[in-house]
Amino acid sequence: GASTMSGLTCRCRGACGRAGLATQMALSPPAGTTYAVLGHIVDAPQLDVVRGLDEPSLVVVSGSGEIESVHRAGAADAAASLEASGVTVIRLGQRDFLVPGFIDCHVHASQWAYMGTGIDRPLMADDGFLAKYAFPAESALNAQTAGEVYRAAIDDMLRNGTTTALVWGSARLDASEEYVKAVVERGGPRSLIGKVSMDRHCPEGYVETTAQSLADTEAFVLRTKAANDALGLPAGSPPLVAPAITPRFLPTCTAELLRGLGALAEKHDCFVQSHLSESCDELAFSSSLFPGFRSDAAAFAAFGLLRRPSLMAHCVHLQPGEAELLLQHGCAMAHCPTSNFFFAKEALPVRQMLQLGVKVGLGTDVAGGYSPAMLVSLRHAVLASKTLQFRRAKGCVFQCGVGAAGALSPQRECPVPSGQPSKRARATAARTEGFGVDFDAAADEATLRDRHNLSHTDGLHLATQAGADALGFGGSLGSFDAGKRFDAVVWAAEGPNVRCYRGGVAEEPSDLLHKLLTNGDDRNIKAVYIGGRR
C-alpha cells in the first residue's frame, strides 16, 4: 500500500523520503471516505492569476478522489460544519501550501541513465547527443534492464511533485511495456507513454523496419489501453496509463512510417507526440528529406499527425504560419527551456503563443534537460522569458540591434550543409513575424516586458493548468475546482533551503510561495497525492 504522510496518502511509496512527517498532521482518513483539506490551497488557473493566497481555503474530496467543492471564503466555518457532521478535516501548517500536482509535458524516461551529461554536444553530429548518448542508452533497454531505469525515473518524478507526464519510452516494445508495468505498480504518475517509432537514420541494431515499427506500435497501444482498463478507475477519471503515437522526429521517419502512424492514431484515437523545429541542424536535415513540404508542421499535418490531441516539443524555430497551423489542428507545444538553452539556442515566446490560442505546457526534457524537477524547468522558463527582453544601450560594443556595426540580422539564418537544398532550410530559420527575439532597437522595455515576461507564478500555471490543457486533461486536472481529480502536492516552506527568521520581512503567504518556487526542491514536499486516496 501507499505510505501515509502528513495526513495525505502519498503515491510515491516512500520515494519522497518524508514518511517521518506523518505525525505533523491528522492521520489519513480511511480509504473511500469523504474528507477535506484546510489551509493555503493555491493554484494558478491562468497567466497572471493566483488563487488561495489571501486567506485559507477548504477543498472537499470525495471517497473516489474527485473534488466535491472548494470554499475560497468562509473556509473555517465550512470546516467546522463538516467536522460536526463527522467528516475528517486535515489542517495544513501555517507554512504549508497545497498546490496542484506538476504536469511534465515532455520527458524521456528511457534516457534516465545519462541524465546530466551530453548537453555540451550538438544534437545531431556524428559524436553528438543522439549518437553518443541517446541511441546507446535507449537501445540497451529490454525486458530485463528497463525496469530498473524506469522505476528510478518514476520515483524521481514523484519525489519532485510530478503527478502527470507525457513520456517517451524507447523503440523497443518490451522495454516500453516495462514502463507501463512500473507506473501501475507505483500508482503514478499518470502517464501518456509512447513507444518510439523510427525506421531510418539511426544505428544498426536499433533502427526498425517500417512494418515492424507499425506492428509494435499497434501492439503497444492495445496492451497499454488494456492495462489501464484493468484498473477499474472511476468513471470520468483521466487514465493512469495511456498510449501515445511517437514518431521520433522527421529525420528518422520515412513517409511510409509517418503515414502509417497517422492511420493508427486515427484508428485508435491516440494522442500523438514528436519533436518539431528544435534545432538548426535538425531543420536543415528534415528539409532535405521532405522537400515537398513548406515546413515541418506541414509534413506532420499531411500525414495525419497534427490532430486533437497532439503535442510537439520545442517549436522554437517556427516558420511564418506554423504556429497557426498547430492551432488549426489542435496541436499543443511543450516548452522545454532547459534543453532549449543547450540545443535550440533560442527561447519560445510562450506568452505570445498562449495569446494566439496555442496550448503550451512545460517539460523537463530529461535527458536533454538535466533535472527531473519541474521546479527547475519552471525557473528556466522565467529566465528564458527574460532573454527575450534583452536590450543593450545604444553605443555598447556588444550592440546587436538593427543597424549596429556587425549587428546580427533581424532574421538569423541556420547554417545549411553544403550540397543540401537550401531554399526551405533557409526559410525555416526565419522567425514568425511578431514572435521570438526582437532586434528592434527602438522597442522599449515596457513593450518587451508585456510581450514576453513570465513571473514565477506564471511558471506555476505552465507547470499545472497549462500542462493539463496541453495534454487534453484541462477539465480534469491542473487546478482546484469542483469536478476535477484531486492530484496535489503539499509543500512546506521550511529549511534548510527556505529560510524563516523571527521578525522577517518576507513572511506573507505570497512571499513564502515565491521562496518555494525559487528555492524549493524535493526536501520541501510533504506529500504527493494522485486521484484522491484510492
Short mmCIF file of C-alpha atoms in Angstrom, two decimals:
data_model
loop_
_atom_site.label_atom_id
_atom_site.label_comp_id
_atom_site.label_asym_id
_atom_site.label_seq_id
_atom_site.Cartn_x
_atom_site.Cartn_y
_atom_site.Cartn_z
CA GLY A 1 0.00 0.00 0.00
CA ALA A 2 0.92 3.65 -0.24
CA SER A 3 2.81 5.43 2.54
CA THR A 4 0.79 7.66 4.85
CA MET A 5 2.34 11.13 5.06
CA SER A 6 1.20 14.29 6.73
CA GLY A 7 -2.41 13.18 6.74
CA LEU A 8 -2.45 12.51 2.99
CA THR A 9 -1.91 9.30 1.10
CA CYS A 10 1.39 9.70 -0.73
CA ARG A 11 1.53 7.86 -4.05
CA CYS A 12 5.32 7.82 -4.24
CA ARG A 13 5.55 4.78 -1.91
CA GLY A 14 8.37 6.28 0.07
CA ALA A 15 10.20 7.84 -2.89
CA CYS A 16 9.88 11.33 -1.46
CA GLY A 17 11.63 10.27 1.73
CA ARG A 18 9.30 12.25 4.03
CA ALA A 19 7.49 9.47 5.90
CA GLY A 20 8.77 10.84 9.21
CA LEU A 21 6.43 13.83 8.89
CA ALA A 22 3.30 11.73 9.29
CA THR A 23 2.70 12.90 12.84
CA GLN A 24 2.68 16.59 11.89
CA MET A 25 -0.87 16.42 10.55
CA ALA A 26 -4.02 14.41 11.20
CA LEU A 27 -3.99 10.78 10.18
CA SER A 28 -5.20 10.00 6.69
CA PRO A 29 -8.95 9.28 6.61
CA PRO A 30 -9.94 5.72 5.73
CA ALA A 31 -9.99 4.91 2.04
CA GLY A 32 -13.31 5.53 0.33
CA THR A 33 -14.48 8.29 2.67
CA THR A 34 -15.07 11.99 2.07
CA TYR A 35 -12.58 14.35 3.70
CA ALA A 36 -11.44 17.97 3.44
CA VAL A 37 -8.19 19.95 3.50
CA LEU A 38 -7.99 23.41 5.08
CA GLY A 39 -5.15 25.89 4.59
CA HIS A 40 -3.26 27.68 1.82
CA ILE A 41 -4.76 25.92 -1.20
CA VAL A 42 -3.07 27.65 -4.11
CA ASP A 43 -3.47 27.27 -7.85
CA ALA A 44 -2.81 29.32 -10.99
CA PRO A 45 -5.66 28.66 -13.46
CA GLN A 46 -4.49 31.40 -15.87
CA LEU A 47 -1.47 33.55 -16.59
CA ASP A 48 -1.31 36.43 -14.12
CA VAL A 49 -3.90 34.76 -11.82
CA VAL A 50 -3.13 33.05 -8.49
CA ARG A 51 -5.83 31.88 -6.09
CA GLY A 52 -5.65 30.94 -2.43
CA LEU A 53 -3.04 33.36 -1.06
CA ASP A 54 -5.33 35.92 0.57
CA GLU A 55 -6.96 33.63 3.13
CA PRO A 56 -7.27 29.92 3.94
CA SER A 57 -9.40 27.80 1.64
CA LEU A 58 -11.15 24.48 2.03
CA VAL A 59 -11.27 21.72 -0.57
CA VAL A 60 -13.66 18.78 -0.08
CA VAL A 61 -12.63 15.48 -1.68
CA SER A 62 -14.94 12.53 -2.28
CA GLY A 63 -14.03 8.97 -1.48
CA SER A 64 -13.39 8.38 -5.20
CA GLY A 65 -10.83 11.19 -5.37
CA GLU A 66 -12.96 13.84 -7.03
CA ILE A 67 -13.08 17.42 -5.76
CA GLU A 68 -16.64 17.91 -4.50
CA SER A 69 -16.38 21.59 -3.61
CA VAL A 70 -13.92 24.40 -2.94
CA HIS A 71 -14.58 27.14 -0.40
CA ARG A 72 -12.44 30.24 -1.04
CA ALA A 73 -14.36 32.31 1.54
CA GLY A 74 -15.70 31.22 4.90
CA ALA A 75 -13.43 28.19 4.86
CA ALA A 76 -13.06 27.94 8.64
CA ASP A 77 -16.82 27.92 9.20
CA ALA A 78 -17.29 25.35 6.44
CA ALA A 79 -14.60 23.17 8.01
CA ALA A 80 -16.25 23.36 11.42
CA SER A 81 -19.58 22.36 9.90
CA LEU A 82 -18.03 19.37 8.15
CA GLU A 83 -16.30 18.22 11.32
CA ALA A 84 -19.58 18.48 13.22
CA SER A 85 -21.08 16.10 10.69
CA GLY A 86 -18.25 13.60 11.13
CA VAL A 87 -16.10 14.48 8.11
CA THR A 88 -12.34 14.47 8.70
CA VAL A 89 -10.67 17.84 8.07
CA ILE A 90 -6.91 17.89 7.52
CA ARG A 91 -5.38 21.20 8.58
CA LEU A 92 -2.24 22.36 6.82
CA GLY A 93 0.51 24.13 8.74
CA GLN A 94 0.99 27.89 8.56
CA ARG A 95 3.92 27.50 6.15
CA ASP A 96 2.36 24.68 4.11
CA PHE A 97 0.86 25.00 0.65
CA LEU A 98 -1.35 22.62 -1.24
CA VAL A 99 -0.75 23.06 -4.99
CA PRO A 100 -1.86 21.01 -8.00
CA GLY A 101 0.49 18.22 -9.00
CA PHE A 102 3.02 19.15 -11.66
CA ILE A 103 2.45 18.04 -15.25
CA ASP A 104 5.59 17.28 -17.27
CA CYS A 105 4.73 17.59 -20.96
CA HIS A 106 7.99 16.19 -22.36
CA VAL A 107 10.27 13.68 -20.66
CA HIS A 108 12.43 10.82 -21.98
CA ALA A 109 12.31 8.13 -19.30
CA SER A 110 14.50 5.91 -21.48
CA GLN A 111 17.36 8.43 -21.16
CA TRP A 112 17.46 8.50 -17.35
CA ALA A 113 20.76 6.65 -17.10
CA TYR A 114 22.78 9.52 -18.58
CA MET A 115 20.78 12.46 -17.22
CA GLY A 116 23.13 15.35 -16.54
CA THR A 117 25.66 14.68 -19.29
CA GLY A 118 25.88 15.05 -23.07
CA ILE A 119 24.35 18.51 -23.15
CA ASP A 120 27.63 20.09 -24.22
CA ARG A 121 27.38 18.40 -27.62
CA PRO A 122 25.38 19.29 -30.73
CA LEU A 123 22.17 17.37 -31.21
CA MET A 124 22.90 15.55 -34.46
CA ALA A 125 26.67 15.41 -35.01
CA ASP A 126 28.41 12.05 -35.51
CA ASP A 127 29.59 12.23 -31.91
CA GLY A 128 26.66 14.35 -30.74
CA PHE A 129 23.92 13.97 -28.17
CA LEU A 130 21.83 11.44 -30.11
CA ALA A 131 24.67 9.31 -31.47
CA LYS A 132 26.84 9.14 -28.34
CA TYR A 133 24.21 9.11 -25.59
CA ALA A 134 20.54 8.81 -26.57
CA PHE A 135 20.67 5.94 -29.04
CA PRO A 136 23.06 3.74 -27.00
CA ALA A 137 21.14 4.31 -23.75
CA GLU A 138 17.78 3.54 -25.34
CA SER A 139 18.96 0.52 -27.32
CA ALA A 140 20.40 -1.02 -24.13
CA LEU A 141 16.93 -1.26 -22.60
CA ASN A 142 14.99 -4.51 -22.81
CA ALA A 143 12.59 -6.51 -20.67
CA GLN A 144 15.39 -7.39 -18.25
CA THR A 145 17.12 -3.98 -17.94
CA ALA A 146 14.38 -1.40 -18.45
CA GLY A 147 12.52 -1.94 -15.19
CA GLU A 148 15.33 -0.60 -13.02
CA VAL A 149 15.71 2.53 -15.15
CA TYR A 150 12.00 3.23 -15.33
CA ARG A 151 11.39 2.70 -11.63
CA ALA A 152 14.14 5.21 -10.89
CA ALA A 153 12.57 7.68 -13.33
CA ILE A 154 9.13 7.26 -11.78
CA ASP A 155 10.44 7.66 -8.25
CA ASP A 156 12.35 10.79 -9.24
CA MET A 157 9.28 12.32 -10.85
CA LEU A 158 7.04 11.57 -7.90
CA ARG A 159 9.64 12.76 -5.40
CA ASN A 160 9.71 16.11 -7.23
CA GLY A 161 5.93 16.52 -7.31
CA THR A 162 5.17 15.38 -10.86
CA THR A 163 1.79 13.64 -10.91
CA THR A 164 1.23 13.50 -14.69
CA ALA A 165 3.74 13.13 -17.54
CA LEU A 166 3.92 12.76 -21.30
CA VAL A 167 6.65 10.15 -21.52
CA TRP A 168 8.95 8.81 -24.20
CA GLY A 169 9.96 5.16 -23.96
CA SER A 170 12.35 3.58 -26.47
CA ALA A 171 11.89 1.89 -29.83
CA ARG A 172 11.82 -1.48 -28.04
CA LEU A 173 8.32 -2.81 -27.44
CA ASP A 174 9.29 -4.99 -24.48
CA ALA A 175 11.23 -2.17 -22.79
CA SER A 176 8.43 0.35 -23.23
CA GLU A 177 5.97 -2.10 -21.70
CA GLU A 178 8.16 -2.18 -18.60
CA TYR A 179 7.36 1.50 -18.03
CA VAL A 180 3.63 0.73 -18.09
CA LYS A 181 4.13 -2.04 -15.55
CA ALA A 182 6.16 0.23 -13.27
CA VAL A 183 3.54 3.01 -13.30
CA VAL A 184 0.77 0.56 -12.44
CA GLU A 185 2.95 -0.85 -9.65
CA ARG A 186 3.79 2.60 -8.24
CA GLY A 187 0.32 4.10 -8.71
CA GLY A 188 1.67 7.07 -10.66
CA PRO A 189 2.49 9.38 -12.16
CA ARG A 190 -0.36 9.41 -14.63
CA SER A 191 1.42 8.76 -17.91
CA LEU A 192 0.80 9.12 -21.58
CA ILE A 193 3.61 6.87 -22.82
CA GLY A 194 4.94 6.28 -26.30
CA LYS A 195 6.97 3.52 -27.87
CA VAL A 196 9.30 5.48 -30.15
CA SER A 197 8.99 4.86 -33.91
CA MET A 198 11.90 5.32 -36.33
CA ASP A 199 12.84 3.43 -39.50
CA ARG A 200 15.91 5.28 -40.85
CA HIS A 201 18.97 7.33 -39.90
CA CYS A 202 19.55 5.57 -36.59
CA PRO A 203 22.13 2.98 -35.57
CA GLU A 204 22.11 -0.54 -36.94
CA GLY A 205 20.57 -2.81 -34.36
CA TYR A 206 18.26 -0.10 -33.10
CA VAL A 207 16.58 1.05 -36.32
CA GLU A 208 13.23 -0.59 -37.03
CA THR A 209 11.73 -1.79 -40.28
CA THR A 210 8.63 0.14 -41.23
CA ALA A 211 6.37 -2.87 -40.91
CA GLN A 212 7.78 -3.90 -37.53
CA SER A 213 7.53 -0.38 -36.17
CA LEU A 214 3.86 -0.13 -37.09
CA ALA A 215 3.07 -3.61 -35.77
CA ASP A 216 4.84 -3.00 -32.46
CA THR A 217 3.23 0.41 -32.09
CA GLU A 218 -0.25 -1.02 -32.52
CA ALA A 219 0.51 -3.84 -30.09
CA PHE A 220 1.75 -1.29 -27.55
CA VAL A 221 -1.39 0.82 -27.99
CA LEU A 222 -3.71 -2.12 -27.42
CA ARG A 223 -1.80 -3.53 -24.43
CA THR A 224 -1.45 -0.16 -22.71
CA LYS A 225 -5.15 0.57 -23.08
CA ALA A 226 -5.92 -2.87 -21.67
CA ALA A 227 -3.62 -2.25 -18.69
CA ASN A 228 -5.48 0.94 -17.83
CA ASP A 229 -8.91 -0.64 -18.34
CA ALA A 230 -7.95 -3.39 -15.90
CA LEU A 231 -7.50 -0.82 -13.12
CA GLY A 232 -11.23 -0.07 -12.92
CA LEU A 233 -10.75 3.67 -12.39
CA PRO A 234 -13.78 5.80 -11.52
CA ALA A 235 -15.89 6.91 -14.46
CA GLY A 236 -14.60 10.15 -15.95
CA SER A 237 -11.17 9.83 -14.37
CA PRO A 238 -8.11 10.56 -16.52
CA PRO A 239 -6.16 7.38 -17.24
CA LEU A 240 -3.27 6.20 -15.14
CA VAL A 241 -1.58 4.91 -18.30
CA ALA A 242 -2.47 5.65 -21.93
CA PRO A 243 -0.59 5.17 -25.20
CA ALA A 244 0.84 7.94 -27.37
CA ILE A 245 1.86 7.55 -31.01
CA THR A 246 5.51 8.67 -31.02
CA PRO A 247 7.46 9.27 -34.25
CA ARG A 248 10.86 10.41 -33.01
CA PHE A 249 11.11 13.29 -35.47
CA LEU A 250 11.07 13.77 -39.23
CA PRO A 251 14.72 12.84 -39.92
CA THR A 252 14.30 9.30 -38.52
CA CYS A 253 10.95 8.52 -40.14
CA THR A 254 10.07 7.67 -43.73
CA ALA A 255 6.90 8.97 -45.33
CA GLU A 256 5.50 5.42 -45.24
CA LEU A 257 6.03 5.15 -41.49
CA LEU A 258 4.56 8.58 -40.80
CA ARG A 259 1.52 7.80 -42.91
CA GLY A 260 1.00 4.51 -41.06
CA LEU A 261 1.37 6.15 -37.67
CA GLY A 262 -1.19 8.77 -38.62
CA ALA A 263 -3.60 5.99 -39.57
CA LEU A 264 -3.03 4.24 -36.21
CA ALA A 265 -3.64 7.47 -34.32
CA GLU A 266 -6.95 7.85 -36.14
CA LYS A 267 -7.92 4.18 -35.76
CA HIS A 268 -7.27 4.03 -32.02
CA ASP A 269 -7.96 7.71 -31.17
CA CYS A 270 -4.47 8.12 -29.72
CA PHE A 271 -2.50 11.08 -28.54
CA VAL A 272 0.47 11.98 -30.79
CA GLN A 273 3.81 13.41 -29.69
CA SER A 274 7.02 14.30 -31.51
CA HIS A 275 9.74 16.96 -31.81
CA LEU A 276 9.28 20.00 -34.04
CA SER A 277 11.68 22.78 -35.08
CA GLU A 278 14.10 22.08 -32.24
CA SER A 279 17.48 22.94 -33.75
CA CYS A 280 19.03 24.33 -36.90
CA ASP A 281 20.78 21.08 -37.83
CA GLU A 282 17.52 19.15 -37.44
CA LEU A 283 15.65 21.62 -39.65
CA ALA A 284 18.27 21.54 -42.37
CA PHE A 285 18.23 17.73 -42.42
CA SER A 286 14.44 17.38 -42.44
CA SER A 287 14.12 19.95 -45.24
CA SER A 288 16.39 17.82 -47.42
CA LEU A 289 14.34 14.69 -46.66
CA PHE A 290 10.91 16.27 -47.18
CA PRO A 291 11.50 18.96 -49.82
CA GLY A 292 7.90 18.88 -50.98
CA PHE A 293 6.55 20.42 -47.76
CA ARG A 294 6.63 24.09 -46.87
CA SER A 295 7.50 23.33 -43.23
CA ASP A 296 7.95 20.52 -40.72
CA ALA A 297 4.49 21.18 -39.32
CA ALA A 298 3.01 20.91 -42.82
CA ALA A 299 4.65 17.49 -43.20
CA PHE A 300 3.25 16.23 -39.89
CA ALA A 301 -0.19 17.57 -40.84
CA ALA A 302 -0.13 15.86 -44.24
CA PHE A 303 0.48 12.51 -42.56
CA GLY A 304 -2.36 12.94 -40.04
CA LEU A 305 -0.06 13.51 -37.08
CA LEU A 306 -1.22 17.00 -36.19
CA ARG A 307 -4.50 16.21 -34.56
CA ARG A 308 -6.55 16.93 -31.49
CA PRO A 309 -5.00 15.87 -29.16
CA SER A 310 -1.31 16.06 -30.06
CA LEU A 311 1.78 17.86 -28.83
CA MET A 312 5.07 18.90 -30.39
CA ALA A 313 8.11 19.62 -28.24
CA HIS A 314 10.32 22.71 -28.59
CA CYS A 315 8.88 24.60 -31.64
CA VAL A 316 11.44 27.40 -31.28
CA HIS A 317 12.40 27.82 -34.95
CA LEU A 318 8.94 28.07 -36.50
CA GLN A 319 8.32 29.47 -39.96
CA PRO A 320 5.59 32.03 -40.60
CA GLY A 321 2.25 30.29 -40.36
CA GLU A 322 3.43 27.19 -38.48
CA ALA A 323 2.04 28.32 -35.13
CA GLU A 324 -1.31 28.99 -36.79
CA LEU A 325 -1.19 25.53 -38.40
CA LEU A 326 -0.67 23.93 -34.99
CA LEU A 327 -3.56 25.94 -33.62
CA GLN A 328 -5.79 24.94 -36.53
CA HIS A 329 -5.17 21.25 -35.90
CA GLY A 330 -5.44 21.46 -32.11
CA CYS A 331 -1.78 20.61 -31.55
CA ALA A 332 -0.13 21.88 -28.38
CA MET A 333 3.51 22.77 -27.65
CA ALA A 334 5.86 21.61 -24.91
CA HIS A 335 8.14 24.41 -23.73
CA CYS A 336 11.45 22.84 -22.71
CA PRO A 337 13.55 25.83 -21.62
CA THR A 338 16.46 23.90 -20.12
CA SER A 339 17.26 21.84 -23.21
CA ASN A 340 16.42 24.78 -25.48
CA PHE A 341 19.30 26.72 -23.95
CA PHE A 342 21.68 23.91 -24.93
CA PHE A 343 20.36 22.64 -28.26
CA ALA A 344 17.88 25.11 -29.73
CA LYS A 345 19.80 28.18 -28.59
CA GLU A 346 16.54 30.05 -28.66
CA ALA A 347 13.62 30.72 -26.35
CA LEU A 348 9.98 30.02 -27.09
CA PRO A 349 7.80 33.17 -26.89
CA VAL A 350 5.36 31.46 -24.55
CA ARG A 351 3.14 34.40 -23.69
CA GLN A 352 2.61 35.20 -27.36
CA MET A 353 1.83 31.58 -28.20
CA LEU A 354 -0.78 31.45 -25.45
CA GLN A 355 -2.27 34.75 -26.59
CA LEU A 356 -2.51 33.31 -30.10
CA GLY A 357 -4.52 30.44 -28.65
CA VAL A 358 -1.94 27.66 -28.89
CA LYS A 359 -1.83 25.48 -25.79
CA VAL A 360 1.64 25.42 -24.20
CA GLY A 361 2.76 23.16 -21.37
CA LEU A 362 6.11 22.84 -19.64
CA GLY A 363 8.58 19.97 -19.96
CA THR A 364 11.80 18.88 -18.26
CA ASP A 365 13.01 17.10 -21.44
CA VAL A 366 15.22 14.74 -19.47
CA ALA A 367 17.86 13.92 -20.66
CA GLY A 368 18.22 16.96 -22.94
CA GLY A 369 17.31 18.70 -19.70
CA TYR A 370 19.49 17.82 -16.76
CA SER A 371 16.90 17.79 -13.97
CA PRO A 372 13.68 15.81 -13.44
CA ALA A 373 12.32 18.60 -11.22
CA MET A 374 9.55 20.68 -12.76
CA LEU A 375 10.55 23.47 -10.37
CA VAL A 376 13.84 23.72 -12.28
CA SER A 377 12.01 23.91 -15.61
CA LEU A 378 9.65 26.49 -14.12
CA ARG A 379 12.58 28.70 -13.12
CA HIS A 380 14.25 28.29 -16.51
CA ALA A 381 11.00 29.26 -18.24
CA VAL A 382 11.10 32.53 -16.32
CA LEU A 383 14.74 33.08 -17.26
CA ALA A 384 14.04 32.25 -20.91
CA SER A 385 11.31 34.89 -20.97
CA LYS A 386 13.87 37.41 -19.71
CA THR A 387 16.27 36.62 -22.57
CA LEU A 388 13.54 37.67 -25.00
CA GLN A 389 13.63 41.10 -23.35
CA PHE A 390 17.38 41.69 -23.57
CA ARG A 391 18.36 45.14 -24.77
CA ARG A 392 21.72 46.88 -24.87
CA ALA A 393 22.38 50.56 -24.52
CA LYS A 394 22.99 52.42 -27.74
CA GLY A 395 26.70 52.55 -28.43
CA CYS A 396 27.51 49.43 -26.39
CA VAL A 397 30.35 47.49 -28.02
CA PHE A 398 28.13 44.39 -27.84
CA GLN A 399 25.24 46.12 -29.58
CA CYS A 400 23.15 43.64 -31.57
CA GLY A 401 20.30 45.83 -32.70
CA VAL A 402 19.39 46.64 -36.28
CA GLY A 403 21.90 48.99 -37.88
CA ALA A 404 24.66 48.38 -35.36
CA ALA A 405 28.15 47.74 -36.68
CA GLY A 406 28.49 43.99 -37.12
CA ALA A 407 24.90 43.57 -35.97
CA LEU A 408 23.04 40.32 -36.30
CA SER A 409 20.31 40.18 -38.89
CA PRO A 410 16.75 40.53 -37.58
CA GLN A 411 16.16 37.10 -39.17
CA ARG A 412 19.12 34.95 -38.28
CA GLU A 413 19.84 32.03 -40.54
CA CYS A 414 20.63 28.48 -39.61
CA PRO A 415 23.66 27.07 -41.40
CA VAL A 416 22.79 24.90 -44.39
CA PRO A 417 25.04 21.90 -45.04
CA SER A 418 26.70 22.10 -48.44
CA GLY A 419 25.05 20.01 -51.12
CA GLN A 420 21.61 20.12 -49.46
CA PRO A 421 18.65 22.06 -50.86
CA SER A 422 18.83 25.45 -49.18
CA LYS A 423 15.59 27.22 -50.08
CA ARG A 424 13.36 25.66 -47.45
CA ALA A 425 16.19 25.14 -44.97
CA ARG A 426 16.93 28.85 -45.01
CA ALA A 427 13.24 29.67 -44.79
CA THR A 428 12.92 27.61 -41.62
CA ALA A 429 15.38 29.94 -39.92
CA ALA A 430 13.13 32.97 -40.37
CA ARG A 431 11.17 33.78 -37.25
CA THR A 432 7.41 34.22 -37.35
CA GLU A 433 6.76 37.93 -37.62
CA GLY A 434 5.93 39.35 -34.21
CA PHE A 435 7.29 36.32 -32.39
CA GLY A 436 10.63 35.49 -30.84
CA VAL A 437 13.62 37.69 -30.19
CA ASP A 438 13.03 41.34 -31.02
CA PHE A 439 16.06 43.06 -32.54
CA ASP A 440 14.25 46.37 -32.94
CA ALA A 441 16.48 48.82 -31.09
CA ALA A 442 13.51 51.15 -30.75
CA ALA A 443 11.45 48.61 -28.78
CA ASP A 444 11.10 49.97 -25.28
CA GLU A 445 11.43 47.97 -22.10
CA ALA A 446 7.71 48.03 -21.31
CA THR A 447 6.79 46.69 -24.76
CA LEU A 448 9.20 43.78 -24.48
CA ARG A 449 8.04 43.01 -20.94
CA ASP A 450 4.38 42.96 -21.97
CA ARG A 451 5.19 40.79 -24.96
CA HIS A 452 7.32 38.17 -23.25
CA ASN A 453 7.56 38.36 -19.47
CA LEU A 454 6.71 35.36 -17.29
CA SER A 455 6.66 35.53 -13.50
CA HIS A 456 7.30 32.56 -11.23
CA THR A 457 3.57 32.24 -10.60
CA ASP A 458 3.09 32.22 -14.37
CA GLY A 459 5.56 29.34 -14.30
CA LEU A 460 3.28 27.61 -11.79
CA HIS A 461 0.46 27.99 -14.29
CA LEU A 462 2.58 26.45 -17.06
CA ALA A 463 3.54 23.53 -14.80
CA THR A 464 -0.06 22.77 -13.81
CA GLN A 465 -3.18 24.01 -15.60
CA ALA A 466 -1.45 24.87 -18.88
CA GLY A 467 0.09 21.40 -18.94
CA ALA A 468 -3.28 19.80 -18.31
CA ASP A 469 -4.75 21.83 -21.15
CA ALA A 470 -1.91 20.81 -23.47
CA LEU A 471 -2.50 17.10 -22.76
CA GLY A 472 -6.27 17.34 -23.14
CA PHE A 473 -6.93 16.95 -19.40
CA GLY A 474 -7.80 20.57 -18.65
CA GLY A 475 -11.27 19.68 -17.44
CA SER A 476 -9.96 17.03 -15.03
CA LEU A 477 -6.56 18.18 -13.76
CA GLY A 478 -4.44 21.26 -13.19
CA SER A 479 -6.38 23.31 -10.63
CA PHE A 480 -8.62 23.00 -7.58
CA ASP A 481 -12.14 23.18 -8.99
CA ALA A 482 -15.21 21.08 -8.31
CA GLY A 483 -15.40 18.04 -10.56
CA LYS A 484 -11.66 17.70 -11.10
CA ARG A 485 -9.48 14.91 -9.75
CA PHE A 486 -7.53 15.60 -6.59
CA ASP A 487 -3.92 15.37 -7.84
CA ALA A 488 -1.97 17.53 -5.42
CA VAL A 489 1.30 18.16 -3.64
CA VAL A 490 1.81 19.50 -0.11
CA TRP A 491 4.82 21.83 0.01
CA ALA A 492 6.38 23.15 3.22
CA ALA A 493 8.20 26.49 3.20
CA GLU A 494 10.86 25.39 5.66
CA GLY A 495 14.63 24.99 5.94
CA PRO A 496 17.31 24.37 5.18
CA ASN A 497 16.66 25.84 1.74
CA VAL A 498 13.63 28.04 2.54
CA ARG A 499 14.59 30.25 5.46
CA CYS A 500 12.41 31.61 8.25
CA TYR A 501 13.53 34.28 10.73
CA ARG A 502 11.61 35.78 13.61
CA GLY A 503 10.52 39.24 12.59
CA GLY A 504 11.38 38.57 8.93
CA VAL A 505 10.10 40.95 6.30
CA ALA A 506 9.15 38.26 3.75
CA GLU A 507 6.73 36.04 5.64
CA GLU A 508 3.42 36.73 3.89
CA PRO A 509 1.90 33.72 2.08
CA SER A 510 2.84 35.25 -1.29
CA ASP A 511 6.45 35.61 -0.10
CA LEU A 512 6.61 32.04 1.14
CA LEU A 513 5.18 30.72 -2.14
CA HIS A 514 7.81 32.64 -4.10
CA LYS A 515 10.53 31.23 -1.85
CA LEU A 516 9.31 27.74 -2.66
CA LEU A 517 9.12 28.44 -6.39
CA THR A 518 12.65 29.86 -6.45
CA ASN A 519 14.47 27.83 -3.76
CA GLY A 520 12.29 24.80 -3.09
CA ASP A 521 13.11 21.22 -4.04
CA ASP A 522 12.07 17.69 -3.13
CA ARG A 523 13.06 18.29 0.52
CA ASN A 524 10.06 20.62 0.84
CA ILE A 525 7.49 18.04 -0.27
CA LYS A 526 5.37 16.53 2.49
CA ALA A 527 3.02 14.51 0.32
CA VAL A 528 2.30 13.64 -3.29
CA TYR A 529 -1.32 12.79 -3.95
CA ILE A 530 -2.86 11.27 -7.07
CA GLY A 531 -6.57 10.70 -7.64
CA GLY A 532 -7.77 11.03 -4.06
CA ARG A 533 -6.97 8.21 -1.61
CA ARG A 534 -7.60 5.17 -3.75
#
